[in-house]
Amino acid sequence: MTVERVGPPLLGAERETLRAYLEFQRATLAMKCEGLTEEQLKERASPPSGLSLLALVRHLAEVERAWFRRVFDDHTAPMLWSDTHFDFQAAYDTTAASAEEAFAVWEAEVEHSRRVEREAGSLDLVGHQPRWGEDVSLRMVMLHMILEYGRHNGHADFLREAVDGTVGA
């Protein structure tokens, strides 16, 4: 599979631009993982940290779920990788993890997130963030997700370079 990244529009409307930046970031994560074996995806660049490319995929599946599914659809949706509510660290343990499962779960959560955004009447859609106990707008969620992916894609740059020397995106 070859990952295609499409750059955001230079003169797009707000929603179109936010959607495009989020999709660009999602594609960047996939690109960073492209062509690696399961063992390579599990390689940790800085032990004792459990951070690996596969851990990032699992974590970002959890983040997609937390910010779209839980905020707009089901406040009580369980965590994907932990029985403890709001335990995002469990995703980093890839000891028994399968890359196939992790990518399938991430892709399913991304598709759910896309559906929530697509079906929203506007970026002013309000949801409830159960972790904060506060209401948030779809606009805020999309911006937060762009930030979250951007931060973790920076980690992915270093992790990929440590695995096989590949730099850049």
mmCIF file of C-alpha atoms in Angstrom:
data_model
loop_
_atom_site.group_PDB
_atom_site.id
_atom_site.type_symbol
_atom_site.label_atom_id
_atom_site.label_comp_id
_atom_site.label_asym_id
_atom_site.label_seq_id
_atom_site.Cartn_x
_atom_site.Cartn_y
_atom_site.Cartn_z
ATOM 1 C CA MET A 1 0.000 0.000 0.000
ATOM 2 C CA THR A 2 1.289 3.442 -0.889
ATOM 3 C CA VAL A 3 0.136 6.290 1.282
ATOM 4 C CA GLU A 4 -0.868 9.423 -0.566
ATOM 5 C CA ARG A 5 -0.799 12.748 1.223
ATOM 6 C CA VAL A 6 -2.692 15.666 -0.210
ATOM 7 C CA GLY A 7 -1.607 19.081 0.952
ATOM 8 C CA PRO A 8 -4.189 21.390 2.516
ATOM 9 C CA PRO A 9 -5.706 24.098 0.299
ATOM 10 C CA LEU A 10 -3.954 27.447 0.291
ATOM 11 C CA LEU A 11 -7.211 29.415 0.035
ATOM 12 C CA GLY A 12 -9.816 27.021 1.434
ATOM 13 C CA ALA A 13 -12.734 27.772 3.699
ATOM 14 C CA GLU A 14 -12.347 27.059 7.421
ATOM 15 C CA ARG A 15 -13.947 23.616 7.502
ATOM 16 C CA GLU A 16 -12.296 22.458 4.300
ATOM 17 C CA THR A 17 -8.913 23.616 5.616
ATOM 18 C CA LEU A 18 -9.299 21.974 9.035
ATOM 19 C CA ARG A 19 -10.434 18.716 7.426
ATOM 20 C CA ALA A 20 -7.508 18.777 4.998
ATOM 21 C CA TYR A 21 -4.915 19.477 7.705
ATOM 22 C CA LEU A 22 -6.263 16.639 9.846
ATOM 23 C CA GLU A 23 -6.228 14.250 6.891
ATOM 24 C CA PHE A 24 -2.676 15.341 6.044
ATOM 25 C CA GLN A 25 -1.572 14.546 9.598
ATOM 26 C CA ARG A 26 -3.319 11.156 9.553
ATOM 27 C CA ALA A 27 -1.621 10.317 6.249
ATOM 28 C CA THR A 28 1.726 11.383 7.696
ATOM 29 C CA LEU A 29 1.415 8.840 10.503
ATOM 30 C CA ALA A 30 0.542 6.104 7.997
ATOM 31 C CA MET A 31 3.466 7.152 5.807
ATOM 32 C CA LYS A 32 5.889 6.951 8.725
ATOM 33 C CA CYS A 33 4.818 3.339 9.288
ATOM 34 C CA GLU A 34 4.686 2.306 5.652
ATOM 35 C CA GLY A 35 6.844 -0.617 4.558
ATOM 36 C CA LEU A 36 7.957 -1.722 8.024
ATOM 37 C CA THR A 37 7.645 -5.170 9.555
ATOM 38 C CA GLU A 38 5.744 -5.732 12.779
ATOM 39 C CA GLU A 39 9.053 -6.049 14.624
ATOM 40 C CA GLN A 40 10.265 -2.736 13.205
ATOM 41 C CA LEU A 41 6.984 -1.042 14.143
ATOM 42 C CA LYS A 42 7.562 -2.193 17.730
ATOM 43 C CA GLU A 43 11.152 -0.911 17.955
ATOM 44 C CA ARG A 44 11.675 1.621 20.705
ATOM 45 C CA ALA A 45 14.110 4.448 20.029
ATOM 46 C CA SER A 46 14.680 5.524 23.636
ATOM 47 C CA PRO A 47 14.282 2.767 26.204
ATOM 48 C CA PRO A 48 12.969 2.687 28.872
ATOM 49 C CA SER A 49 10.224 4.591 27.020
ATOM 50 C CA GLY A 50 7.649 2.258 25.467
ATOM 51 C CA LEU A 51 7.172 4.636 22.557
ATOM 52 C CA SER A 52 7.273 2.968 19.140
ATOM 53 C CA LEU A 53 5.536 3.572 15.840
ATOM 54 C CA LEU A 54 3.015 0.838 16.636
ATOM 55 C CA ALA A 55 2.436 2.386 20.058
ATOM 56 C CA LEU A 56 1.681 5.704 18.361
ATOM 57 C CA VAL A 57 -0.849 4.055 16.035
ATOM 58 C CA ARG A 58 -2.567 2.468 19.035
ATOM 59 C CA HIS A 59 -2.450 5.712 21.018
ATOM 60 C CA LEU A 60 -3.882 7.755 18.161
ATOM 61 C CA ALA A 61 -6.686 5.229 17.695
ATOM 62 C CA GLU A 62 -7.494 5.838 21.358
ATOM 63 C CA VAL A 63 -7.288 9.612 20.862
ATOM 64 C CA GLU A 64 -9.599 9.515 17.821
ATOM 65 C CA ARG A 65 -12.061 7.543 19.935
ATOM 66 C CA ALA A 66 -11.758 9.935 22.884
ATOM 67 C CA TRP A 67 -12.313 13.090 20.845
ATOM 68 C CA PHE A 68 -14.947 12.028 18.345
ATOM 69 C CA ARG A 69 -16.788 8.908 19.510
ATOM 70 C CA ARG A 70 -16.871 9.806 23.235
ATOM 71 C CA VAL A 71 -17.488 13.522 22.760
ATOM 72 C CA PHE A 72 -20.214 13.345 20.116
ATOM 73 C CA ASP A 73 -21.703 9.823 20.196
ATOM 74 C CA ASP A 74 -21.104 7.751 23.322
ATOM 75 C CA HIS A 75 -19.636 9.321 26.470
ATOM 76 C CA THR A 76 -19.197 5.873 28.009
ATOM 77 C CA ALA A 77 -17.427 4.101 25.125
ATOM 78 C CA PRO A 78 -14.722 1.926 26.695
ATOM 79 C CA MET A 79 -11.028 2.417 26.141
ATOM 80 C CA LEU A 80 -9.591 0.303 23.355
ATOM 81 C CA TRP A 81 -6.497 -0.995 25.138
ATOM 82 C CA SER A 82 -7.318 -0.604 28.841
ATOM 83 C CA ASP A 83 -10.068 -1.425 31.310
ATOM 84 C CA THR A 84 -9.276 1.795 33.176
ATOM 85 C CA HIS A 85 -11.140 4.875 31.948
ATOM 86 C CA PHE A 86 -8.840 7.578 30.488
ATOM 87 C CA ASP A 87 -5.742 5.339 30.608
ATOM 88 C CA PHE A 88 -4.049 6.414 27.391
ATOM 89 C CA GLN A 89 -0.710 4.896 28.448
ATOM 90 C CA ALA A 90 -1.903 1.301 27.998
ATOM 91 C CA ALA A 91 -1.764 1.777 24.214
ATOM 92 C CA TYR A 92 2.019 2.085 24.432
ATOM 93 C CA ASP A 93 2.444 -1.520 25.579
ATOM 94 C CA THR A 94 2.852 -3.386 22.298
ATOM 95 C CA THR A 95 4.271 -6.578 23.786
ATOM 96 C CA ALA A 96 1.318 -8.704 22.683
ATOM 97 C CA ALA A 97 -0.009 -6.235 20.109
ATOM 98 C CA SER A 98 -0.621 -7.058 16.481
ATOM 99 C CA ALA A 99 0.149 -4.458 13.830
ATOM 100 C CA GLU A 100 -2.739 -5.745 11.727
ATOM 101 C CA GLU A 101 -5.182 -5.275 14.603
ATOM 102 C CA ALA A 102 -3.769 -1.876 15.604
ATOM 103 C CA PHE A 103 -4.051 -0.467 12.089
ATOM 104 C CA ALA A 104 -7.543 -1.929 11.627
ATOM 105 C CA VAL A 105 -8.704 -0.337 14.891
ATOM 106 C CA TRP A 106 -7.036 2.994 14.054
ATOM 107 C CA GLU A 107 -8.610 3.025 10.576
ATOM 108 C CA ALA A 108 -12.039 2.189 12.035
ATOM 109 C CA GLU A 109 -11.789 5.001 14.595
ATOM 110 C CA VAL A 110 -10.592 7.438 11.909
ATOM 111 C CA GLU A 111 -13.550 6.492 9.721
ATOM 112 C CA HIS A 112 -15.922 7.000 12.652
ATOM 113 C CA SER A 113 -14.354 10.421 13.265
ATOM 114 C CA ARG A 114 -14.722 11.332 9.605
ATOM 115 C CA ARG A 115 -18.406 10.367 9.733
ATOM 116 C CA VAL A 116 -19.002 12.540 12.810
ATOM 117 C CA GLU A 117 -17.371 15.515 11.096
ATOM 118 C CA ARG A 118 -19.076 14.906 7.749
ATOM 119 C CA GLU A 119 -22.539 14.641 9.298
ATOM 120 C CA ALA A 120 -22.152 17.700 11.528
ATOM 121 C CA GLY A 121 -24.152 20.698 10.368
ATOM 122 C CA SER A 122 -21.300 23.040 11.248
ATOM 123 C CA LEU A 123 -18.087 23.379 13.208
ATOM 124 C CA ASP A 124 -20.225 24.861 15.970
ATOM 125 C CA LEU A 125 -21.602 21.390 16.801
ATOM 126 C CA VAL A 126 -21.297 20.986 20.583
ATOM 127 C CA GLY A 127 -20.295 17.762 22.267
ATOM 128 C CA HIS A 128 -19.343 16.913 25.816
ATOM 129 C CA GLN A 129 -15.793 15.917 26.748
ATOM 130 C CA PRO A 130 -16.329 13.503 29.669
ATOM 131 C CA ARG A 131 -12.682 13.622 30.743
ATOM 132 C CA TRP A 132 -12.914 17.385 31.300
ATOM 133 C CA GLY A 133 -16.592 17.512 32.208
ATOM 134 C CA GLU A 134 -16.918 20.384 29.711
ATOM 135 C CA ASP A 135 -18.716 21.069 26.456
ATOM 136 C CA VAL A 136 -16.550 21.564 23.366
ATOM 137 C CA SER A 137 -17.160 22.488 19.732
ATOM 138 C CA LEU A 138 -16.302 20.352 16.723
ATOM 139 C CA ARG A 139 -13.993 23.203 15.683
ATOM 140 C CA MET A 140 -12.030 22.846 18.941
ATOM 141 C CA VAL A 141 -11.899 19.052 18.560
ATOM 142 C CA MET A 142 -10.544 19.259 15.026
ATOM 143 C CA LEU A 143 -7.897 21.774 16.045
ATOM 144 C CA HIS A 144 -6.957 19.620 19.027
ATOM 145 C CA MET A 145 -6.617 16.566 16.783
ATOM 146 C CA ILE A 146 -4.361 18.436 14.346
ATOM 147 C CA LEU A 147 -2.193 19.430 17.313
ATOM 148 C CA GLU A 148 -2.195 15.874 18.696
ATOM 149 C CA TYR A 149 -1.154 14.322 15.388
ATOM 150 C CA GLY A 150 1.432 17.030 14.742
ATOM 151 C CA ARG A 151 3.075 16.399 18.111
ATOM 152 C CA HIS A 152 3.089 12.635 17.703
ATOM 153 C CA ASN A 153 4.200 12.791 14.071
ATOM 154 C CA GLY A 154 7.274 14.595 15.371
ATOM 155 C CA HIS A 155 7.898 11.554 17.564
ATOM 156 C CA ALA A 156 7.269 9.335 14.543
ATOM 157 C CA ASP A 157 10.022 11.176 12.625
ATOM 158 C CA PHE A 158 12.613 10.188 15.231
ATOM 159 C CA LEU A 159 11.254 6.668 15.652
ATOM 160 C CA ARG A 160 11.343 5.962 11.904
ATOM 161 C CA GLU A 161 14.844 7.347 11.586
ATOM 162 C CA ALA A 162 15.994 5.069 14.434
ATOM 163 C CA VAL A 163 14.408 2.031 12.753
ATOM 164 C CA ASP A 164 15.861 2.318 9.250
ATOM 165 C CA GLY A 165 17.407 5.749 8.733
ATOM 166 C CA THR A 166 14.456 7.175 6.803
ATOM 167 C CA VAL A 167 14.078 10.898 7.440
ATOM 168 C CA GLY A 168 11.465 13.424 6.372
ATOM 169 C CA ALA A 169 7.933 12.695 5.310
#
